[in-house]
Amino acid sequence: MVVGASTGGPAALLEIFGKLLPTSSSTVLVAQHMPDKFTRTFAERLDKRGPFRVQEAAGGELAARRTAFVCPGRQCMELSVGIDGELMLSLVAPSPTDAYVPSANRLFASAAKVSKERAVAVILTGMGDDGVEGARAIRAAGGLVIAESHETAVVNGMPGAAVKAGVVDKVLPLPEIAALLASL
């Protein structure tokens, strides 16, 4: 599961992580627009919130069950298939085409490439349109894209742009997103 968020994202992510079930077998990868000085402490806050082990990504980690990784600020996180067929994380420098960093578009596109129809993307509250192109890739691969509804989004830019682009399967208020993700 890949998640993109910006303004209002930390509170939304805290709510979601608090509702994840210990029986879930997911891995959660988070691209939260946040300066690099804060992503490690944010990952520590998420770690205390629910049953998932959460840490700031360093690159090279395996995408293990019931774990979550927050992309460090000023970098982009991608998912790839390692030598043994395991899903692995890598951190890469932003490219000139990355309008937002960490980039939800880059994260989502990499998840679409390796997870195909098993990819689940969530676009939460935030300014701008990050996540739209990555969501398009996930939908094209047969995956599921969920956007936070305007009723609960602090800023409806990111989820609203995805809805307007027609790349979303479900539009749900935050509590329903948390419940849906807990059931996956």
Short mmCIF file of C-alpha atoms in Angstrom, two decimals, residues 17-147:
data_model
loop_
_atom_site.label_atom_id
_atom_site.label_comp_id
_atom_site.label_asym_id
_atom_site.label_seq_id
_atom_site.Cartn_x
_atom_site.Cartn_y
_atom_site.Cartn_z
CA PHE A 17 -2.15 3.99 11.48
CA GLY A 18 -4.16 3.91 14.69
CA LYS A 19 -6.80 1.78 12.96
CA LEU A 20 -4.59 -0.74 11.17
CA LEU A 21 -5.07 -4.27 12.45
CA PRO A 22 -2.25 -6.46 13.75
CA THR A 23 -3.50 -9.21 11.43
CA SER A 24 -2.89 -7.12 8.30
CA SER A 25 -0.18 -8.42 6.01
CA SER A 26 0.38 -5.12 4.23
CA THR A 27 3.43 -2.97 3.89
CA VAL A 28 2.74 0.77 3.93
CA LEU A 29 4.99 3.21 2.10
CA VAL A 30 4.42 6.90 2.78
CA ALA A 31 5.37 9.93 0.69
CA GLN A 32 4.47 12.80 3.03
CA HIS A 33 5.56 16.25 1.84
CA MET A 34 7.68 17.17 4.83
CA PRO A 35 11.16 18.64 5.40
CA ASP A 36 13.94 16.15 6.04
CA LYS A 37 14.41 17.36 9.61
CA PHE A 38 10.97 16.05 10.58
CA THR A 39 10.43 12.74 8.76
CA ARG A 40 12.34 10.60 11.27
CA THR A 41 10.42 11.93 14.27
CA PHE A 42 7.17 11.64 12.32
CA ALA A 43 7.93 7.97 11.61
CA GLU A 44 8.58 7.49 15.34
CA ARG A 45 5.16 9.01 16.13
CA LEU A 46 3.47 6.66 13.65
CA ASP A 47 5.36 3.72 15.14
CA LYS A 48 3.74 4.37 18.52
CA ARG A 49 0.29 4.69 16.97
CA GLY A 50 -0.57 1.13 15.98
CA PRO A 51 0.57 -2.43 15.38
CA PHE A 52 2.85 -1.68 12.42
CA ARG A 53 6.57 -1.14 12.87
CA VAL A 54 7.24 2.27 11.29
CA GLN A 55 10.58 3.82 10.45
CA GLU A 56 12.10 6.40 8.18
CA ALA A 57 13.37 4.61 5.07
CA ALA A 58 17.11 4.40 4.58
CA GLY A 59 17.03 2.50 1.27
CA GLY A 60 17.67 -1.19 0.73
CA GLU A 61 14.98 -2.40 3.14
CA LEU A 62 12.71 -5.31 2.32
CA ALA A 63 9.03 -4.45 2.16
CA ALA A 64 8.08 -6.81 5.00
CA ARG A 65 4.59 -7.49 6.33
CA ARG A 66 3.21 -5.20 9.02
CA THR A 67 5.93 -2.63 8.43
CA ALA A 68 5.73 0.92 7.19
CA PHE A 69 8.32 3.30 5.85
CA VAL A 70 8.21 7.08 5.64
CA CYS A 71 10.24 8.59 2.84
CA PRO A 72 12.86 11.02 4.12
CA GLY A 73 12.42 14.64 3.13
CA ARG A 74 14.38 15.85 0.08
CA GLN A 75 14.39 12.32 -1.38
CA CYS A 76 12.04 10.07 -3.32
CA MET A 77 11.21 6.47 -2.47
CA GLU A 78 10.65 3.72 -5.02
CA LEU A 79 9.66 0.08 -4.81
CA SER A 80 11.54 -2.51 -6.87
CA VAL A 81 12.02 -6.26 -7.12
CA GLY A 82 15.27 -7.52 -5.61
CA ILE A 83 17.43 -10.43 -6.74
CA ASP A 84 15.44 -12.94 -4.68
CA GLY A 85 12.12 -11.61 -5.96
CA GLU A 86 11.48 -9.72 -2.72
CA LEU A 87 10.10 -6.20 -2.86
CA MET A 88 12.74 -3.68 -1.85
CA LEU A 89 12.86 0.04 -1.16
CA SER A 90 15.27 2.44 -2.71
CA LEU A 91 15.81 6.12 -2.12
CA VAL A 92 16.65 8.31 -5.07
CA ALA A 93 17.37 11.97 -5.56
CA PRO A 94 14.48 13.95 -6.98
CA SER A 95 14.58 14.56 -10.70
CA PRO A 96 13.85 17.91 -12.33
CA THR A 97 10.38 16.58 -13.23
CA ASP A 98 9.46 15.90 -9.59
CA ALA A 99 7.33 18.91 -8.69
CA TYR A 100 6.89 17.63 -5.11
CA VAL A 101 9.38 15.88 -2.87
CA PRO A 102 8.98 13.26 -1.56
CA SER A 103 7.07 12.40 -4.72
CA ALA A 104 3.85 10.40 -4.46
CA ASN A 105 3.90 10.12 -8.25
CA ARG A 106 7.29 8.36 -8.22
CA LEU A 107 6.28 6.07 -5.36
CA PHE A 108 2.93 5.16 -6.92
CA ALA A 109 4.41 4.55 -10.39
CA SER A 110 7.03 2.20 -8.97
CA ALA A 111 4.34 0.31 -7.02
CA ALA A 112 2.27 -0.04 -10.19
CA LYS A 113 5.27 -1.45 -12.02
CA VAL A 114 6.12 -4.16 -9.48
CA SER A 115 2.82 -4.87 -7.71
CA LYS A 116 0.48 -4.43 -10.67
CA GLU A 117 -3.13 -5.35 -9.70
CA ARG A 118 -2.12 -5.82 -6.05
CA ALA A 119 -1.12 -2.15 -5.72
CA VAL A 120 -3.30 0.02 -3.48
CA ALA A 121 -2.74 3.78 -3.48
CA VAL A 122 -4.24 6.32 -1.12
CA ILE A 123 -4.21 10.04 -1.85
CA LEU A 124 -4.82 12.05 1.29
CA THR A 125 -5.21 15.73 2.05
CA GLY A 126 -2.71 18.14 0.54
CA MET A 127 -1.98 20.99 -1.82
CA GLY A 128 -1.15 20.49 -5.46
CA ASP A 129 -1.67 17.49 -7.70
CA ASP A 130 1.00 15.06 -6.58
CA GLY A 131 -0.22 11.49 -6.99
CA VAL A 132 -2.35 11.99 -10.09
CA GLU A 133 0.10 10.51 -12.61
CA GLY A 134 1.12 7.73 -10.23
CA ALA A 135 -2.55 6.91 -9.60
CA ARG A 136 -3.06 6.74 -13.36
CA ALA A 137 -0.26 4.12 -13.53
CA ILE A 138 -1.80 2.10 -10.69
CA ARG A 139 -5.23 2.11 -12.35
CA ALA A 140 -3.66 1.08 -15.69
CA ALA A 141 -1.96 -1.85 -13.89
CA GLY A 142 -5.31 -2.95 -12.40
CA GLY A 143 -4.67 -1.68 -8.87
CA LEU A 144 -6.95 0.26 -6.54
CA VAL A 145 -6.82 4.04 -5.97
CA ILE A 146 -8.57 5.67 -3.02
CA ALA A 147 -8.86 9.43 -2.49
#
